[in-house]
Short mmCIF file of C-alpha atoms and ligand atoms in Angstrom, two decimals:
data_model
loop_
_atom_site.label_atom_id
_atom_site.label_comp_id
_atom_site.label_asym_id
_atom_site.label_seq_id
_atom_site.Cartn_x
_atom_site.Cartn_y
_atom_site.Cartn_z
CA UNK V 8 -0.16 0.04 0.33
CA UNK V 9 1.89 3.06 -1.07
CA UNK V 10 2.51 5.48 1.61
CA UNK V 11 0.60 8.55 0.63
CA UNK V 12 -3.37 7.95 0.17
CA UNK V 13 -3.92 10.09 -2.29
CA UNK V 14 -0.22 11.07 -4.31
CA UNK V 15 -0.07 13.85 -6.47
CA UNK V 16 -0.48 13.52 -9.84
CA UNK V 17 3.04 13.84 -12.02
CA UNK V 18 2.22 11.83 -15.32
CA UNK V 19 -0.40 14.16 -17.67
CA UNK V 20 -2.47 12.35 -20.18
CA UNK V 21 -4.21 13.23 -23.50
CA UNK V 22 -0.73 16.00 -24.01
CA UNK V 23 -2.19 17.42 -20.92
CA UNK V 24 -3.43 20.22 -20.36
CA UNK V 25 -3.36 21.20 -23.93
CA UNK V 26 -5.58 17.57 -24.80
CA UNK V 27 -7.91 18.47 -21.88
CA UNK V 28 -9.25 21.88 -23.26
CA UNK V 29 -8.87 20.10 -26.73
CA UNK V 30 -10.98 17.18 -26.13
CA UNK V 31 -13.78 19.20 -23.76
CA UNK V 32 -14.32 21.51 -27.08
CA UNK V 33 -13.44 19.19 -29.69
CA UNK V 34 -15.60 16.38 -28.99
CA UNK V 35 -18.95 18.16 -27.82
CA UNK V 36 -18.56 20.02 -31.49
CA UNK V 37 -18.28 16.34 -33.10
CA UNK V 38 -21.41 14.60 -31.67
CA UNK V 39 -23.34 18.47 -32.28
CA UNK V 40 -21.59 18.18 -35.92
CA UNK V 41 -23.18 14.82 -36.25
CA UNK V 42 -26.58 16.06 -35.50
CA UNK V 43 -26.28 18.37 -38.63
CA UNK V 44 -25.46 16.39 -41.22
CA UNK V 45 -27.48 13.40 -40.52
CA UNK V 46 -30.55 14.92 -40.62
CA UNK V 47 -33.72 15.11 -42.89
CA UNK V 48 -33.07 18.24 -43.59
CA UNK V 49 -28.97 18.19 -44.42
CA UNK V 50 -27.68 14.45 -44.59
CA UNK V 51 -23.84 13.96 -45.50
CA UNK V 52 -23.93 12.71 -49.63
CA UNK V 53 -20.37 10.44 -49.54
CA UNK V 54 -17.93 12.39 -48.69
CA UNK V 55 -19.03 16.05 -50.13
CA UNK V 56 -20.22 18.24 -47.45
CA UNK V 57 -21.90 20.94 -48.39
CA UNK V 58 -20.60 23.50 -44.70
CA UNK V 59 -22.83 26.19 -45.52
CA UNK V 60 -25.89 23.82 -45.89
CA UNK V 61 -24.80 22.60 -42.65
CA UNK V 62 -24.19 25.89 -40.73
CA UNK V 63 -26.97 27.39 -41.66
CA UNK V 64 -29.12 24.73 -39.40
CA UNK V 65 -27.19 26.57 -36.21
CA UNK V 66 -29.17 29.44 -34.59
CA UNK V 67 -27.24 33.09 -35.42
CA UNK V 68 -29.11 34.67 -32.77
CA UNK V 69 -28.12 34.90 -29.13
CA UNK V 70 -31.76 33.99 -27.88
CA UNK V 71 -32.07 31.18 -30.24
CA UNK V 72 -28.43 29.89 -29.26
CA UNK V 73 -30.34 30.41 -26.06
CA UNK V 74 -33.46 28.35 -27.19
CA UNK V 75 -31.37 25.44 -28.55
CA UNK V 76 -29.10 24.93 -25.85
CA UNK V 77 -32.19 25.37 -22.92
CA UNK V 78 -34.92 23.91 -25.27
CA UNK V 79 -37.33 23.76 -21.92
CA UNK V 80 -39.11 20.51 -23.41
CA UNK V 81 -35.66 18.91 -23.95
CA UNK V 82 -34.64 19.47 -20.66
CA UNK V 83 -37.54 18.10 -19.18
CA UNK V 84 -37.80 15.03 -20.63
CA UNK V 85 -34.00 14.55 -19.91
CA UNK V 86 -34.39 15.19 -16.33
CA UNK V 87 -37.43 12.90 -15.72
CA UNK V 88 -34.99 10.30 -17.93
CA UNK V 89 -31.94 10.42 -16.06
CA UNK V 90 -32.95 10.82 -12.66
CA UNK V 91 -36.32 8.39 -13.01
CA UNK V 92 -33.54 6.12 -13.42
CA UNK V 93 -31.50 7.01 -10.83
CA UNK V 94 -35.31 6.67 -8.70
CA UNK V 95 -35.77 3.25 -10.28
CA UNK V 96 -31.61 2.52 -9.24
CA UNK V 97 -32.65 3.07 -5.83
CA UNK V 98 -35.73 0.75 -5.77
CA UNK V 99 -35.27 -2.30 -7.75
CA UNK V 100 -34.02 -5.55 -6.05
CA UNK V 101 -30.33 -6.46 -6.95
CA UNK V 102 -27.90 -8.08 -5.68
CA UNK V 103 -25.12 -6.78 -3.24
CA UNK V 104 -21.17 -7.57 -4.88
CA UNK V 105 -18.16 -5.86 -3.76
CA UNK V 106 -15.41 -3.38 -6.04
CA UNK V 107 -11.45 -4.18 -6.13
CA UNK V 108 -9.27 -3.32 -3.18
CA UNK V 109 -8.77 0.13 -2.81
CA UNK V 110 -5.69 2.15 -1.99
CA UNK V 111 -6.90 3.15 1.55
CA UNK V 112 -7.60 -1.60 1.66
CA UNK V 113 -11.45 -1.12 1.85
CA UNK V 114 -13.81 -2.53 -0.55
CA UNK V 115 -17.34 -0.72 -1.53
CA UNK V 116 -20.38 -2.28 -2.17
CA UNK V 117 -21.97 -1.85 -5.39
CA UNK V 118 -25.83 -2.31 -6.11
CA UNK V 119 -26.30 -4.92 -9.20
CA UNK V 120 -29.38 -4.43 -10.59
CA UNK V 121 -29.09 -4.26 -14.65
CA UNK V 122 -31.55 -7.19 -14.79
CA UNK V 123 -34.31 -5.63 -12.96
CA UNK V 124 -33.54 -2.48 -14.59
CA UNK V 125 -33.83 -3.61 -17.79
CA UNK V 126 -36.78 -5.53 -17.35
CA UNK V 127 -38.57 -2.69 -16.41
CA UNK V 128 -37.40 -0.37 -19.21
CA UNK V 129 -38.70 -3.71 -21.74
CA UNK V 130 -41.80 -3.71 -20.16
CA UNK V 131 -42.85 -0.36 -19.85
CA UNK V 132 -41.59 -0.13 -24.05
CA UNK V 133 -44.28 -2.89 -24.33
CA UNK V 134 -47.14 -1.38 -22.27
CA UNK V 135 -46.48 1.78 -24.38
CA UNK V 136 -46.46 0.01 -27.67
CA UNK V 137 -49.43 -2.24 -26.49
CA UNK V 138 -51.49 1.24 -25.54
CA UNK V 139 -50.40 2.82 -29.07
CA UNK V 140 -52.43 3.30 -31.99
CA UNK V 141 -50.83 2.28 -34.60
CA UNK V 142 -47.78 1.69 -32.43
CA UNK V 143 -47.27 5.66 -32.78
CA UNK V 144 -45.05 6.20 -29.35
CA UNK V 145 -44.45 10.12 -28.84
CA UNK V 146 -41.80 9.55 -26.41
CA UNK V 147 -39.82 8.06 -29.32
CA UNK V 148 -40.79 9.94 -31.70
CA UNK V 149 -39.54 13.17 -29.66
CA UNK V 150 -36.26 11.89 -29.77
CA UNK V 151 -35.66 11.76 -33.31
CA UNK V 152 -36.95 14.78 -33.75
CA UNK V 153 -34.93 16.21 -31.31
CA UNK V 154 -31.64 15.38 -31.94
CA UNK V 155 -29.78 18.35 -31.87
CA UNK V 156 -30.91 19.80 -28.96
CA UNK V 157 -30.76 16.64 -26.97
CA UNK V 158 -27.38 16.42 -27.86
CA UNK V 159 -26.64 19.61 -26.46
CA UNK V 160 -28.25 19.38 -23.37
CA UNK V 161 -26.27 15.54 -22.42
CA UNK V 162 -23.66 17.41 -23.80
CA UNK V 163 -24.43 20.33 -20.67
CA UNK V 164 -25.87 17.94 -18.11
CA UNK V 165 -22.54 15.85 -18.25
CA UNK V 166 -20.24 19.51 -17.64
CA UNK V 167 -22.38 20.56 -14.67
CA UNK V 168 -21.61 16.61 -13.15
CA UNK V 169 -18.95 16.67 -13.77
CA UNK V 170 -18.68 20.45 -11.86
CA UNK V 171 -20.73 18.95 -9.65
CA UNK V 172 -18.37 15.75 -8.36
CA UNK V 173 -15.58 17.87 -8.94
CA UNK V 174 -16.51 20.46 -5.93
CA UNK V 175 -17.77 17.63 -3.82
CA UNK V 176 -14.45 16.06 -4.21
CA UNK V 177 -12.79 18.71 -1.65
CA UNK V 178 -15.45 18.15 0.86
CA UNK V 179 -14.17 15.63 3.68
CA UNK V 180 -16.31 12.40 3.81
CA UNK V 181 -16.24 12.68 7.59
CA UNK V 182 -18.03 16.49 7.19
CA UNK V 183 -20.61 14.83 5.35
CA UNK V 184 -21.63 11.28 6.99
CA UNK V 185 -19.48 11.58 9.91
CA UNK V 186 -17.64 8.29 9.01
CA UNK V 187 -14.74 8.22 11.48
CA UNK V 188 -11.68 9.27 9.58
CA UNK V 189 -12.13 7.45 6.08
CA UNK V 190 -10.99 9.74 3.74
CA UNK V 191 -11.86 10.66 0.28
CA UNK V 192 -9.69 8.33 -2.30
CA UNK V 193 -8.48 10.72 -5.58
CA UNK V 194 -7.89 9.01 -8.95
CA UNK V 195 -4.11 8.52 -9.84
CA UNK V 196 -4.43 9.99 -12.46
CA UNK V 197 -6.36 13.45 -11.66
CA UNK V 198 -4.81 14.60 -8.48
CA UNK V 199 -2.47 17.29 -10.69
CA UNK V 200 -3.95 20.48 -8.56
CA UNK V 201 -4.80 22.17 -11.91
CA UNK V 202 -8.58 22.59 -12.06
CA UNK V 203 -9.51 21.99 -15.01
CA UNK V 204 -7.30 19.18 -15.84
CA UNK V 205 -8.32 16.95 -12.71
CA UNK V 206 -11.63 18.54 -13.57
CA UNK V 207 -11.92 16.97 -16.75
CA UNK V 208 -9.58 13.30 -15.90
CA UNK V 209 -12.00 13.60 -12.48
CA UNK V 210 -10.30 14.10 -9.38
CA UNK V 211 -12.28 11.77 -6.94
CA UNK V 212 -12.38 8.09 -8.44
CA UNK V 213 -15.40 6.77 -6.92
CA UNK V 214 -17.53 9.44 -6.39
CA UNK V 215 -21.10 8.52 -4.27
CA UNK V 216 -23.69 10.32 -2.69
CA UNK V 217 -24.64 7.98 0.24
CA UNK V 218 -24.00 4.49 -0.76
CA UNK V 219 -24.83 5.47 -4.69
CA UNK V 220 -22.47 5.25 -7.28
CA UNK V 221 -22.55 7.99 -9.28
CA UNK V 222 -19.88 6.31 -12.07
CA UNK V 223 -21.08 2.63 -11.99
CA UNK V 224 -25.04 4.62 -12.73
CA UNK V 225 -23.50 6.84 -15.68
CA UNK V 226 -21.00 3.77 -16.80
CA UNK V 227 -24.34 1.91 -17.76
CA UNK V 228 -28.00 3.30 -17.25
CA UNK V 229 -28.53 6.56 -18.75
CA UNK V 230 -26.01 6.87 -21.83
CA UNK V 231 -26.38 3.65 -22.84
CA UNK V 232 -30.08 2.51 -22.59
CA UNK V 233 -30.62 6.23 -24.15
CA UNK V 234 -28.44 4.80 -27.09
CA UNK V 235 -30.90 1.74 -27.26
CA UNK V 236 -33.76 4.36 -27.58
CA UNK V 237 -32.25 6.52 -30.16
CA UNK V 238 -31.92 3.80 -32.53
CA UNK V 239 -35.62 2.27 -31.97
CA UNK V 240 -36.50 6.20 -32.69
CA UNK V 241 -34.87 6.02 -36.42
CA UNK V 242 -37.01 2.46 -36.62
CA UNK V 243 -39.87 4.30 -35.68
CA UNK V 244 -39.51 7.47 -37.32
CA UNK V 245 -38.77 5.18 -40.81
CA UNK V 246 -41.94 3.33 -40.13
CA UNK V 247 -44.38 6.51 -39.40
CA UNK V 248 -42.81 8.80 -41.39
CA UNK V 249 -42.06 6.70 -44.75
CA UNK V 250 -44.40 3.53 -44.10
CA UNK V 251 -41.24 0.64 -43.93
CA UNK V 252 -38.22 -0.46 -42.18
CA UNK V 253 -35.40 -1.74 -44.56
CA UNK V 254 -33.64 -4.71 -43.44
CA UNK V 255 -30.31 -3.10 -42.29
CA UNK V 256 -31.78 -0.38 -40.02
CA UNK V 257 -33.54 -3.79 -38.18
CA UNK V 258 -30.12 -5.69 -38.56
CA UNK V 259 -27.75 -2.47 -36.94
CA UNK V 260 -30.58 -2.41 -34.20
CA UNK V 261 -30.57 -5.90 -33.15
CA UNK V 262 -27.14 -5.91 -32.87
CA UNK V 263 -26.47 -2.57 -31.07
CA UNK V 264 -29.40 -3.90 -28.54
CA UNK V 265 -28.09 -6.77 -28.14
CA UNK V 266 -24.21 -5.07 -26.89
CA UNK V 267 -26.30 -3.33 -24.81
CA UNK V 268 -28.65 -5.48 -23.09
CA UNK V 269 -25.44 -7.74 -22.40
CA UNK V 270 -23.17 -4.61 -20.65
CA UNK V 271 -26.20 -3.67 -18.75
CA UNK V 272 -27.28 -7.75 -17.34
CA UNK V 273 -23.68 -8.38 -17.03
CA UNK V 274 -22.80 -5.59 -15.19
CA UNK V 275 -20.20 -6.95 -12.47
CA UNK V 276 -18.08 -7.44 -15.21
CA UNK V 277 -17.62 -3.59 -15.19
CA UNK V 278 -16.07 -3.72 -11.87
CA UNK V 279 -12.86 -4.78 -12.75
CA UNK V 280 -12.34 -2.45 -16.05
CA UNK V 281 -10.30 0.62 -15.72
CA UNK V 282 -12.84 2.63 -15.74
CA UNK V 283 -14.37 1.88 -12.19
CA UNK V 284 -11.08 0.43 -10.75
CA UNK V 285 -8.60 2.86 -11.79
CA UNK V 286 -9.91 6.05 -13.62
CA UNK V 287 -11.29 9.02 -11.74
CA UNK V 288 -15.03 11.04 -12.98
CA UNK V 289 -14.31 13.67 -14.54
CA UNK V 290 -15.72 15.30 -17.68
CA UNK V 291 -14.36 12.59 -19.81
CA UNK V 292 -16.01 10.36 -17.91
CA UNK V 293 -19.28 12.21 -17.62
CA UNK V 294 -19.55 13.14 -21.08
CA UNK V 295 -18.09 10.19 -22.47
CA UNK V 296 -20.94 8.14 -20.97
CA UNK V 297 -24.17 10.53 -21.14
CA UNK V 298 -23.56 12.25 -24.32
CA UNK V 299 -20.48 10.34 -26.64
CA UNK V 300 -21.77 7.12 -26.83
CA UNK V 301 -25.38 7.27 -27.56
CA UNK V 302 -24.81 10.45 -30.20
CA UNK V 303 -21.58 9.30 -31.63
CA UNK V 304 -22.21 5.53 -31.19
CA UNK V 305 -26.16 5.39 -33.01
CA UNK V 306 -24.57 7.49 -35.86
CA UNK V 307 -24.52 4.44 -38.57
CA UNK V 308 -28.35 3.95 -37.72
CA UNK V 309 -29.34 7.40 -38.22
CA UNK V 310 -27.79 7.57 -40.43
CA UNK V 311 -29.22 4.41 -42.64
CA UNK V 312 -32.57 5.28 -41.45
CA UNK V 313 -32.60 8.04 -43.56
CA UNK V 314 -34.74 7.70 -46.91
CA UNK V 315 -31.85 8.48 -49.32
CA UNK V 316 -29.09 6.24 -47.52
CA UNK V 317 -31.50 3.15 -46.97
CA UNK V 318 -29.62 -0.05 -47.45
CA UNK V 319 -31.24 -3.32 -48.33
CA UNK V 320 -28.67 -5.84 -47.17
CA UNK V 321 -30.37 -9.19 -48.26
CA UNK V 322 -29.90 -12.56 -46.45
CA UNK V 323 -26.29 -13.06 -47.70
CA UNK V 324 -25.22 -9.77 -46.48
CA UNK V 325 -26.79 -10.34 -42.92
CA UNK V 326 -25.56 -13.75 -42.57
CA UNK V 327 -22.17 -12.33 -43.11
CA UNK V 328 -22.25 -9.43 -40.70
CA UNK V 329 -23.82 -11.18 -38.01
CA UNK V 330 -20.90 -14.22 -38.52
CA UNK V 331 -18.54 -11.08 -37.39
CA UNK V 332 -20.44 -10.12 -34.57
CA UNK V 333 -20.84 -13.54 -33.17
CA UNK V 334 -16.97 -14.00 -34.05
CA UNK V 335 -16.09 -11.08 -32.72
CA UNK V 336 -18.78 -11.48 -29.05
CA UNK V 337 -16.74 -15.15 -28.77
CA UNK V 338 -13.87 -13.81 -28.65
CA UNK V 339 -14.48 -10.52 -26.17
CA UNK V 340 -16.96 -12.44 -24.31
CA UNK V 341 -15.10 -15.48 -24.16
CA UNK V 342 -10.93 -14.34 -23.27
CA UNK V 343 -12.66 -11.46 -20.65
CA UNK V 344 -14.54 -14.33 -19.11
CA UNK V 345 -11.41 -16.33 -19.19
CA UNK V 346 -9.31 -13.75 -17.28
CA UNK V 347 -11.49 -13.37 -15.11
CA UNK V 348 -12.51 -17.24 -13.82
CA UNK V 349 -8.69 -17.56 -14.10
CA UNK V 350 -8.08 -14.52 -11.77
CA UNK V 351 -10.75 -15.82 -9.06
CA UNK V 352 -9.16 -19.06 -9.73
CA UNK V 353 -11.63 -21.07 -11.30
CA UNK V 354 -9.85 -22.55 -13.83
CA UNK V 355 -6.93 -23.69 -11.04
CA UNK V 356 -7.61 -27.19 -12.50
CA UNK V 357 -6.30 -26.93 -16.15
CA UNK V 358 -3.09 -26.03 -14.67
CA UNK V 359 -2.68 -23.27 -17.34
CA UNK V 360 0.56 -21.31 -18.14
CA UNK V 361 1.16 -18.03 -16.42
CA UNK V 362 3.51 -15.38 -14.20
CA UNK V 363 3.28 -15.37 -10.80
CA UNK V 364 4.05 -11.91 -9.90
CA UNK V 365 5.52 -10.24 -6.88
CA UNK V 366 2.12 -8.21 -5.69
CA UNK V 367 0.84 -11.95 -5.48
CA UNK V 368 -1.90 -12.32 -8.66
CA UNK V 369 -1.06 -14.28 -11.58
CA UNK V 370 -0.82 -13.51 -15.18
CA UNK V 371 -2.32 -15.71 -17.77
CA UNK V 372 0.23 -16.58 -20.79
CA UNK V 373 -2.61 -19.43 -22.19
CA UNK V 374 -5.40 -19.85 -24.14
CA UNK V 375 -6.73 -16.55 -25.04
CA UNK V 376 -4.07 -14.19 -23.24
CA UNK V 377 -1.22 -16.83 -24.98
CA UNK V 378 -2.64 -15.68 -28.70
CA UNK V 379 -2.28 -11.05 -27.52
CA UNK V 380 -1.76 -9.10 -24.53
CA UNK V 381 -5.48 -7.52 -25.37
CA UNK V 382 -7.31 -10.62 -27.52
CA UNK V 383 -10.30 -9.39 -25.80
CA UNK V 384 -10.01 -5.35 -27.60
CA UNK V 385 -10.05 -7.59 -30.81
CA UNK V 386 -13.29 -9.33 -30.25
CA UNK V 387 -14.81 -5.57 -29.50
CA UNK V 388 -12.70 -4.09 -33.12
CA UNK V 389 -15.07 -6.82 -34.61
CA UNK V 390 -18.19 -6.54 -33.43
CA UNK V 391 -17.39 -2.58 -34.13
CA UNK V 392 -16.98 -3.67 -37.58
CA UNK V 393 -20.51 -5.42 -37.86
CA UNK V 394 -21.86 -2.44 -36.56
CA UNK V 395 -20.47 -0.14 -39.32
CA UNK V 396 -20.50 -3.03 -42.45
CA UNK V 397 -24.51 -2.68 -42.76
CA UNK V 398 -24.94 0.67 -44.25
CA UNK V 399 -22.61 -0.63 -47.33
CA UNK V 400 -19.82 1.74 -48.52
CA UNK V 401 -21.81 5.05 -49.06
CA UNK V 402 -19.67 7.57 -46.74
CA UNK V 403 -16.92 7.24 -44.37
CA UNK V 404 -18.76 8.95 -42.02
CA UNK V 405 -20.22 5.56 -40.87
CA UNK V 406 -17.04 3.55 -40.39
CA UNK V 407 -16.04 6.77 -38.16
CA UNK V 408 -17.19 4.15 -34.95
CA UNK V 409 -14.46 1.94 -36.14
CA UNK V 410 -11.06 4.26 -36.44
CA UNK V 411 -12.23 6.56 -33.70
CA UNK V 412 -12.81 2.37 -31.61
CA UNK V 413 -9.83 1.21 -32.93
CA UNK V 414 -7.91 4.55 -31.34
CA UNK V 415 -9.36 4.46 -27.88
CA UNK V 416 -8.34 0.68 -28.13
CA UNK V 417 -4.69 1.29 -28.73
CA UNK V 418 -4.59 4.31 -26.47
CA UNK V 419 -5.90 2.14 -23.68
CA UNK V 420 -3.53 -0.57 -24.36
CA UNK V 421 -0.62 1.61 -24.10
CA UNK V 422 -2.12 3.72 -20.63
CA UNK V 423 -2.38 -0.49 -19.63
CA UNK V 424 1.05 -1.38 -20.20
CA UNK V 425 1.98 1.55 -18.48
CA UNK V 426 0.64 0.91 -15.35
CA UNK V 427 1.46 -3.38 -15.57
CA UNK V 428 5.05 -2.27 -16.34
CA UNK V 429 4.79 -0.03 -13.02
CA UNK V 430 2.96 -2.66 -10.47
CA UNK V 431 4.25 -5.50 -12.48
CA UNK V 432 8.31 -4.69 -13.53
CA UNK V 433 10.63 -7.83 -13.98
CA UNK V 434 7.33 -9.90 -14.61
CA UNK V 435 5.72 -7.71 -16.41
CA UNK V 436 9.17 -8.23 -19.36
CA UNK V 437 9.29 -11.68 -18.41
CA UNK V 438 4.96 -12.06 -19.71
CA UNK V 439 5.78 -9.71 -23.13
CA UNK V 440 8.41 -11.83 -24.26
CA UNK V 441 6.27 -15.17 -23.70
CA UNK V 442 2.84 -13.32 -25.43
CA UNK V 443 4.49 -10.30 -27.70
CA UNK V 444 1.60 -9.31 -29.32
CA UNK V 445 -0.70 -6.34 -27.90
CA UNK V 446 -4.08 -7.33 -29.73
CA UNK V 447 -4.10 -8.71 -33.52
CA UNK V 448 -1.90 -12.21 -32.66
CA UNK V 449 0.46 -12.12 -35.19
CA UNK V 450 0.49 -8.50 -36.44
CA UNK V 451 0.59 -6.35 -33.83
P1 LIG X 515 -8.16 -5.69 -19.80
O1 LIG X 515 -9.93 -6.48 -19.11
O2 LIG X 515 -7.04 -6.51 -20.76
O3 LIG X 515 -7.69 -5.98 -18.09
C1 LIG X 515 -6.56 -4.99 -17.86
C2 LIG X 515 -6.18 -5.48 -16.64
O4 LIG X 515 -6.65 -7.29 -16.81
C3 LIG X 515 -4.88 -5.13 -16.75
O5 LIG X 515 -4.89 -3.84 -16.35
C4 LIG X 515 -4.07 -6.10 -15.95
O6 LIG X 515 -4.60 -5.84 -14.43
C5 LIG X 515 -4.91 -7.54 -15.59
N1 LIG X 515 -4.50 -8.15 -16.50
C6 LIG X 515 -4.12 -8.03 -18.12
N2 LIG X 515 -2.91 -9.06 -18.50
C7 LIG X 515 -3.25 -9.29 -17.84
C8 LIG X 515 -2.81 -11.25 -17.60
N3 LIG X 515 -2.31 -11.79 -19.30
N4 LIG X 515 -2.81 -12.27 -17.06
C9 LIG X 515 -4.17 -11.82 -15.42
N5 LIG X 515 -4.50 -10.41 -15.61
C10 LIG X 515 -4.13 -9.53 -16.86
O7 LIG X 515 -8.32 -3.86 -19.78
P2 LIG X 515 -9.95 -3.41 -20.24
O8 LIG X 515 -11.07 -3.18 -18.51
O9 LIG X 515 -9.40 -1.71 -20.67
O10 LIG X 515 -11.31 -3.36 -21.05
C11 LIG X 515 -12.38 -4.88 -20.70
C12 LIG X 515 -13.34 -5.22 -21.49
O11 LIG X 515 -13.96 -4.10 -21.86
C13 LIG X 515 -12.62 -5.35 -23.29
O12 LIG X 515 -13.14 -6.42 -23.73
C14 LIG X 515 -12.81 -4.45 -23.64
O13 LIG X 515 -12.17 -4.14 -24.74
C15 LIG X 515 -14.17 -3.16 -23.39
N6 LIG X 515 -14.20 -1.95 -23.75
C16 LIG X 515 -14.69 -1.32 -24.66
C17 LIG X 515 -15.98 0.04 -24.36
C18 LIG X 515 -16.61 0.14 -25.27
O14 LIG X 515 -16.84 1.52 -25.20
N7 LIG X 515 -17.02 -0.45 -25.56
C19 LIG X 515 -14.23 0.37 -23.83
C20 LIG X 515 -13.40 0.07 -23.25
C21 LIG X 515 -12.89 -1.32 -23.34
P3 LIG X 515 -4.14 -6.46 -13.24
O15 LIG X 515 -3.95 -4.54 -12.14
O16 LIG X 515 -5.09 -6.60 -12.26
O17 LIG X 515 -3.19 -7.21 -13.05
#
């Protein structure tokens, strides 16, 4: 255990402050741009971008800007959505699980209720469909018709949430709940003392209100489930406006819904992910979870739902794409499970090859983990391809996801490598000599 509970951060990621500011300004601009080029007024044609037409959709006066950013109906809808899920998170039953050991040797309790939460959402949706006239759900149409406004609302909300958790990180825990002398645990990466950088990276590791964990909630609830609703809203709009639903749109909805519910239903797996164990909760995660994920991951669906971009795939293409998804999922799921089972001692009887480290934990270098250091990333990336291919080859825009996600995974791999090098020293070098490929076996 380090002598200082909350050491000062000396290593700045994302090229430090310029990177943090660049991402804070750049990514919200990018998702706003996505909303401006995938709608019924303007949709991107190949690579021919008519920037004047795109920008003409933006307000021209301060009053119009205010109305766009603080649209009453959209803010009300989003606040009801977010806090409605918070209430459900509190009242729905779930099992309690302990997170990984923290630097003060404590473990946080997490309530795992993804099944009850997703079940409730599906039941509510089915009930609304049952009550509806010709399957028309005004709430889905509302999402479709207000993509730009909602993109901005989720961005501003995530900004405010990051300010809230940053400010709270300075309030001693004992003052709030009188709980002895337990200190807040700060993120190893977000404790530089620079306000903007720490706000961006996340100063506190696990911000909570009482026992309610803000980071776990944001990771798997409002943004991920909103993505599912955005996708549904595209089908809804295509059906009610154009009287048809293309097979590519159904496929995209099905593949992405599978991913969403797989994530929500297997939420205990997230407890050992870097986001929960290592990253603080600041603007990077708040924006990533609440705004970036739903509005950038849904770009393909929004694009291909427009009449001028509709794609009918046919059974052969559908089978090929489902095959890529199944392969990706198999690699992703079974490799993550193998590592998790191995770490819990469930595979001891198999005598898999591994390296014992100075910290006591073992590095598996057999099975999936003998093929590459992050074979799970390869599976995830293949899944990403299955979300882009249904759009055909009309524009690079719908392949943005695999390029972005590939970059994210590469960056994650280098961060994780630095962490493991520092943690395991010589044993990590031994692991690298046994498993030389980083992500794709025999390639990289
Ligand atoms: P990993 O699941 O690969 O976990 C890395 C950690 O596992 C290391 O820090 C180390 O932790 C431990 N470890 C590394 N090598 C070994 C080994 N050989 N044997 C045993 N333990 C090992 O990384 P992530 O948390 O980044 O990713 C988890 C999953 O989430 C992946 O499938 C990834 O694709 C996915 N993901 C999805 C995203 C999305 O937006 N869709 C975003 C990011 C990730 P320790 O300190 O315990 O040794």
